[in-house]
mmCIF file of C-alpha atoms and ligand atoms in Angstrom:
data_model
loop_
_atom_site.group_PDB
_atom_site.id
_atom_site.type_symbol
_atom_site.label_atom_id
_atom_site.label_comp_id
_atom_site.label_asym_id
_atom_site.label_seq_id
_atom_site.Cartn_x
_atom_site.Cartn_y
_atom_site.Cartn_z
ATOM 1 C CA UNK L 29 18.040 130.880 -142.794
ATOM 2 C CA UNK L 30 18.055 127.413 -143.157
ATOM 3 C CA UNK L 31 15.918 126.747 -146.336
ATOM 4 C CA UNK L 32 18.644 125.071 -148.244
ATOM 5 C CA UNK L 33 19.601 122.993 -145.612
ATOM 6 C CA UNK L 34 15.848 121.733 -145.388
ATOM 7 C CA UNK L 35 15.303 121.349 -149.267
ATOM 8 C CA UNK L 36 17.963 118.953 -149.046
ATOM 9 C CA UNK L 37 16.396 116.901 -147.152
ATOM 10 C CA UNK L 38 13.305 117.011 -148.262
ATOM 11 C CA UNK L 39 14.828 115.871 -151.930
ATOM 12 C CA UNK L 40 16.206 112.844 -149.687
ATOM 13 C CA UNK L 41 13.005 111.951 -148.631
ATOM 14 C CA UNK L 42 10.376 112.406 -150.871
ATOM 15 C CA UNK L 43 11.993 112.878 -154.447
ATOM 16 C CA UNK L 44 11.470 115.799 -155.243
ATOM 17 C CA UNK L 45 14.065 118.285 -157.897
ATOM 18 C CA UNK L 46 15.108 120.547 -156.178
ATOM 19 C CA UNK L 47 15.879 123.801 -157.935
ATOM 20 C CA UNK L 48 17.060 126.811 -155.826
ATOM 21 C CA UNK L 49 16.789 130.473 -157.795
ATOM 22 C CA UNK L 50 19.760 131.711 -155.739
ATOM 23 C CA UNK L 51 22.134 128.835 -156.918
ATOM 24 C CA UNK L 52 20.915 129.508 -160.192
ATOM 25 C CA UNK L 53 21.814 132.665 -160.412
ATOM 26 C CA UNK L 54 25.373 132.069 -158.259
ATOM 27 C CA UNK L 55 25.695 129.469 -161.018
ATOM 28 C CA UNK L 56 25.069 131.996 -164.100
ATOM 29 C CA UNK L 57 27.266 134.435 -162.721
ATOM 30 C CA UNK L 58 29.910 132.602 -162.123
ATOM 31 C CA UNK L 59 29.589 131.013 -166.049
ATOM 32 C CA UNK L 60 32.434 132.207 -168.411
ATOM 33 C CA UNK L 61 31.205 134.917 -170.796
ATOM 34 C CA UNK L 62 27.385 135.022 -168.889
ATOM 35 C CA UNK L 63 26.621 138.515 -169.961
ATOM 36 C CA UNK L 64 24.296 138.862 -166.627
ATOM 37 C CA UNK L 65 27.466 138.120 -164.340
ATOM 38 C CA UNK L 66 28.114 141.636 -163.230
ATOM 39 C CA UNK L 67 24.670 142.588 -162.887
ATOM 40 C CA UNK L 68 24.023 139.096 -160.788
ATOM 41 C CA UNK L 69 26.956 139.901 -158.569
ATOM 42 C CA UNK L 70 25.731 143.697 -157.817
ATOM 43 C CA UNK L 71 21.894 142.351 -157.190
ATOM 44 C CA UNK L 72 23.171 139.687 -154.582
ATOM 45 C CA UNK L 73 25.894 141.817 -152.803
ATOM 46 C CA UNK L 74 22.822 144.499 -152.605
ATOM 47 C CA UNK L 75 20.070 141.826 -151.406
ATOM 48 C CA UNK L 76 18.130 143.000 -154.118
ATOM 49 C CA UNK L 77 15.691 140.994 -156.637
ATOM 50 C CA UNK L 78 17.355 140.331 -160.068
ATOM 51 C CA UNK L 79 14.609 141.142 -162.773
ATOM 52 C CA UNK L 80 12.431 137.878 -163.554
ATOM 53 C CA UNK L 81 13.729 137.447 -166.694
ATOM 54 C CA UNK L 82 16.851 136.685 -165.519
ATOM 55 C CA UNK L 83 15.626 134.243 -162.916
ATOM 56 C CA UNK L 84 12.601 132.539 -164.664
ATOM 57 C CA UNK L 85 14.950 131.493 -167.642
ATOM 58 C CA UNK L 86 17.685 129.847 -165.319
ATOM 59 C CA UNK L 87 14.567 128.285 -163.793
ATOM 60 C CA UNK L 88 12.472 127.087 -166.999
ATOM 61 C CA UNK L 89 15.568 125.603 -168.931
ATOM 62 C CA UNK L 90 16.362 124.070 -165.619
ATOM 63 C CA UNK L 91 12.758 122.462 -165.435
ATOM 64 C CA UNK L 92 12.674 121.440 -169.178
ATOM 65 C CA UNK L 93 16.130 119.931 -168.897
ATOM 66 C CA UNK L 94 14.858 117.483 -165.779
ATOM 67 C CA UNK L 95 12.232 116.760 -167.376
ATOM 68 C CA UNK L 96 13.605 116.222 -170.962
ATOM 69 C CA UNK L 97 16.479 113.678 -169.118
ATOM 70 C CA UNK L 98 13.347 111.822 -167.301
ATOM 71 C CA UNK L 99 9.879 112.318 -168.221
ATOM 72 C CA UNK L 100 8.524 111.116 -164.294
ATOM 73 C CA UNK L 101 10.608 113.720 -162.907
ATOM 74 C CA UNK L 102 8.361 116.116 -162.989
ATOM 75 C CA UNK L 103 7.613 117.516 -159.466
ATOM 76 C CA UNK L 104 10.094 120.269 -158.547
ATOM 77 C CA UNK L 105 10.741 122.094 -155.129
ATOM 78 C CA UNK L 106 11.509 125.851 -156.598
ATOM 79 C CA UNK L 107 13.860 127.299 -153.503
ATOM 80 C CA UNK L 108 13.477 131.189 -152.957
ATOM 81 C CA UNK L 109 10.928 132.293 -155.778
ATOM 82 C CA UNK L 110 8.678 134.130 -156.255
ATOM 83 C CA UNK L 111 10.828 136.536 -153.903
ATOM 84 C CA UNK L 112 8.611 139.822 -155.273
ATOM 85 C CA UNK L 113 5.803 140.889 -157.252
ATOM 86 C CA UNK L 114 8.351 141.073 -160.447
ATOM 87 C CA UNK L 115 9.033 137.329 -160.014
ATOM 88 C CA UNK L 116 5.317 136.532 -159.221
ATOM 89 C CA UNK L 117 3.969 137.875 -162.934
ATOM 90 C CA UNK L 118 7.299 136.112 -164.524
ATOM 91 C CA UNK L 119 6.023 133.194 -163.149
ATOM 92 C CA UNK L 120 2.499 133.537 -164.047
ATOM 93 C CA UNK L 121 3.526 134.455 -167.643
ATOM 94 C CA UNK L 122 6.078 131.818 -168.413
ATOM 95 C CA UNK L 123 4.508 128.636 -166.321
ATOM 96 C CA UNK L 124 0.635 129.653 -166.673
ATOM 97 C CA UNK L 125 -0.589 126.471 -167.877
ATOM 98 C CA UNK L 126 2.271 124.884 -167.749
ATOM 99 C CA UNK L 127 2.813 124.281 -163.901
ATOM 100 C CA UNK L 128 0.584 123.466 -161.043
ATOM 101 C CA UNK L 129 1.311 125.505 -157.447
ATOM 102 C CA UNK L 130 0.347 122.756 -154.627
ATOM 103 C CA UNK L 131 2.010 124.991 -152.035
ATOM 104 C CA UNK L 132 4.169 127.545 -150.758
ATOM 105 C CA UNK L 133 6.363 126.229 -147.713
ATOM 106 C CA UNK L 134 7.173 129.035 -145.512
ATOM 107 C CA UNK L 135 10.037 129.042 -143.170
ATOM 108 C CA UNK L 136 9.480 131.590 -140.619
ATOM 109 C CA UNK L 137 12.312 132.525 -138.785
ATOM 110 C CA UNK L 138 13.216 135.799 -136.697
ATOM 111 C CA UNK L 139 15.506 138.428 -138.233
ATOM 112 C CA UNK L 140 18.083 137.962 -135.529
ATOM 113 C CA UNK L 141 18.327 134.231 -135.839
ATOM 114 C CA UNK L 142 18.725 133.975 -139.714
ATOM 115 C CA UNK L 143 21.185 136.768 -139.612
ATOM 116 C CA UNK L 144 23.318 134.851 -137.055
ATOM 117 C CA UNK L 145 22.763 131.686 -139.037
ATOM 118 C CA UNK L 146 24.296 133.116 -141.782
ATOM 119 C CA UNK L 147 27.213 135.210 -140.572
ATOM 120 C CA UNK L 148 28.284 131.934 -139.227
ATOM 121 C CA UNK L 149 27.429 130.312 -142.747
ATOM 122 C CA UNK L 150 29.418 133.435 -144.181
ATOM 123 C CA UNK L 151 32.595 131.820 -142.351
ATOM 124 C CA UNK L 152 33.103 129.335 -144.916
ATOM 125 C CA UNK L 153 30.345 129.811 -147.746
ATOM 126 C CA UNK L 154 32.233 132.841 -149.685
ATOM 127 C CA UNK L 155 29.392 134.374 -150.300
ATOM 128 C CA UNK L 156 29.601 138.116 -150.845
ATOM 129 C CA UNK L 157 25.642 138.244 -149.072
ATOM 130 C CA UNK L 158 26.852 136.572 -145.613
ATOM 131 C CA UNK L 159 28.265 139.710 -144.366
ATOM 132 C CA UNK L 160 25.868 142.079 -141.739
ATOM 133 C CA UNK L 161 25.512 144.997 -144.312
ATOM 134 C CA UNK L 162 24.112 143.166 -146.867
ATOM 135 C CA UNK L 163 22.218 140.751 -144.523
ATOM 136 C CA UNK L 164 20.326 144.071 -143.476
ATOM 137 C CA UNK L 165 19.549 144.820 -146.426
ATOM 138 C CA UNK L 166 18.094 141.253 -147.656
ATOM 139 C CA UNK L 167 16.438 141.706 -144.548
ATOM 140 C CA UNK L 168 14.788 144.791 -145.847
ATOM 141 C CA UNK L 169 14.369 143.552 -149.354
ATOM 142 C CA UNK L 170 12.655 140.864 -147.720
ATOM 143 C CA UNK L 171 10.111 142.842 -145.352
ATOM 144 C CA UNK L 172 9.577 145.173 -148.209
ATOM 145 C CA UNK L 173 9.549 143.162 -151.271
ATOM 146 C CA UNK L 174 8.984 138.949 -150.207
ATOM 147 C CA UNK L 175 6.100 139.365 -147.588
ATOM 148 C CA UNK L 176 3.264 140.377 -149.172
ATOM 149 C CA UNK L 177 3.985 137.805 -151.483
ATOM 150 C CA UNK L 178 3.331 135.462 -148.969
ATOM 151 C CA UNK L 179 0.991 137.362 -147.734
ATOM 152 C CA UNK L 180 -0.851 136.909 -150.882
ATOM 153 C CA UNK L 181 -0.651 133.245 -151.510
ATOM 154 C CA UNK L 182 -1.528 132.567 -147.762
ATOM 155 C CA UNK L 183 -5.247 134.413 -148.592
ATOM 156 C CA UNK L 184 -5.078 131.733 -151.582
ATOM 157 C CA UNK L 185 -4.414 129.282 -148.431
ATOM 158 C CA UNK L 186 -1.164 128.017 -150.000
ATOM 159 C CA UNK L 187 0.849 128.835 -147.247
ATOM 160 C CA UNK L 188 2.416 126.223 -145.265
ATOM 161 C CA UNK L 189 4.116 127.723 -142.006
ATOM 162 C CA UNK L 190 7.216 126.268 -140.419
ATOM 163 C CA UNK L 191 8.443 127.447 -137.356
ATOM 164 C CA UNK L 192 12.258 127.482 -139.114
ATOM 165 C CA UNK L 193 13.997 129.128 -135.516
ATOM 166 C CA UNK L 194 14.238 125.442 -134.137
ATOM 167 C CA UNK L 195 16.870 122.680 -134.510
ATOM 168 C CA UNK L 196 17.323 121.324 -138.208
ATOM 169 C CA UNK L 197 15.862 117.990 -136.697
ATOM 170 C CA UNK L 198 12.885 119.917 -135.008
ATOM 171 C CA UNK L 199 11.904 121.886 -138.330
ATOM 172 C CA UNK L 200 12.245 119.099 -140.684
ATOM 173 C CA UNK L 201 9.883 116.909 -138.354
ATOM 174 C CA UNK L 202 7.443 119.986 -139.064
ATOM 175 C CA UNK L 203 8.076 120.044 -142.878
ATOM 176 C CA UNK L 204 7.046 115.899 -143.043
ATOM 177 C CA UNK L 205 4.175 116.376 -141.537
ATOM 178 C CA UNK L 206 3.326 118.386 -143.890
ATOM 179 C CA UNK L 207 4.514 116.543 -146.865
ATOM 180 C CA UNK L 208 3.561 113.480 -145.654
ATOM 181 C CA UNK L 209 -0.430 115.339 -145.651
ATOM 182 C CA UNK L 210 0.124 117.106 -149.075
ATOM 183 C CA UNK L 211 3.205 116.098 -151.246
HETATM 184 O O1 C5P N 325 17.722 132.351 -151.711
HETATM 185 P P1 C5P N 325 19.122 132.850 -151.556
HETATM 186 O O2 C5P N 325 19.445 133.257 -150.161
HETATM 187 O O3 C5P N 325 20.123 131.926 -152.137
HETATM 188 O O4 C5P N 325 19.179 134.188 -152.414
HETATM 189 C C1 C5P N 325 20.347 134.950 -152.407
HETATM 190 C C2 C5P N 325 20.175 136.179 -153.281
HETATM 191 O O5 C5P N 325 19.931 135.799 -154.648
HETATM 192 C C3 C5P N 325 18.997 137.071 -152.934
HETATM 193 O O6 C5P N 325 19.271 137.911 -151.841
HETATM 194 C C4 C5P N 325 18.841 137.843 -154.238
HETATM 195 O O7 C5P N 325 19.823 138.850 -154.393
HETATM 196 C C5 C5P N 325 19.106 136.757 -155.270
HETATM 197 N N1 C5P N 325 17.830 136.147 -155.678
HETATM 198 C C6 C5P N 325 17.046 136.834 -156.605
HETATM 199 N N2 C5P N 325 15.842 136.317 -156.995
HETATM 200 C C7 C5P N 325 15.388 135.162 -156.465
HETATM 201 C C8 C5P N 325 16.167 134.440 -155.518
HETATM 202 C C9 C5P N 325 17.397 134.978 -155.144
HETATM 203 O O8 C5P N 325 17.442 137.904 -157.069
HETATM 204 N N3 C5P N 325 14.192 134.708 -156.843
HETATM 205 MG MG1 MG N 326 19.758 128.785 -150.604
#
């Protein structure tokens, strides 16, 4: 909970592209004739990981089309991905080569508190995931599927904890010290 909310500022301040995988996909499956809406739709309302090929193509044209526009823009804060070991070998298939990983930026925030963060969220987002059934189950998806992919890039020591249950002000203080240091 709160990741988007931090991304955007983070764009503010230090320039970055930011390129979220869930708006990407929100974005394809809302697209007229996107033959991957339905499928999309039935992933997110489960809080389950659409297969990589899906995701990494939203993400790679995305990446090609900043950096076609403007050749300097070419440092891009990739929002929610890898989010399990399907997305992880996507990535290292498609960008091997091709992209550098300075860091993961974790934001670690208790179950409770993102859940409540984004029932309230689910007031006015219209998101079929902000209910408390499928928040469960990202949660699980999450615990299951997302941790010991973080688990594995913090033995690379590319892990870069927040403490994400604080104010907006309080966390983002956190994430430019660590920018300021590394981005
Ligand atoms: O990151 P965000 O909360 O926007 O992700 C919402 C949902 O989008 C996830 O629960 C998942 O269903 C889908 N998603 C995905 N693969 C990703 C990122 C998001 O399938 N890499
Ligand atoms: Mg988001």
């Amino acid at each position: 909970g709160g990741k988007g909310t931090q991304c955007a500022r983070i764009v503010e301040k230090y320039g970055y592209t930011h390129l979220s995988a869930g708006d990407l996909l929100r974005d394809e499956r809302k697209r007229p004739g996107s033959q991957y809406g339905e499928l999309i739709e039935n992933y997110i309302k489960e809080g389950e990981i659409v297969p990589v090929e899906i995701t990494i193509s939203l993400l790679k044209r995305a990446m090609d089309q900043t950096m076609a526009a403007n050749s300097q823009k070419n440092k891009f804060l990739i929002d929610g991905f890898p989010r399990n070991e399907d997305n992880l070998q996507g990535w290292n298939k498609t960008m091997d080569g091709k992209a550098d990983v300075s860091f993961v930026l974790f934001f670690d925030c208790d179950n409770e508190i993102c859940i409540g963060r984004c029932l309230e969220r689910g007031k006015s987002s219209g998101r079929s995931d902000d209910n408390r059934e499928s928040l469960e189950k990202r949660i699980h998806t999450y615990l299951q599927s997302t941790k010991p992919i973080i688990d594995l890039y913090e033995r690379m020591g590319k892990v870069r904890k927040v403490d994400a249950s604080k104010s907006v002000d309080e966390v983002f203080e956190n994430v430019v010290q660590i920018f300021d240091k590394e981005g």
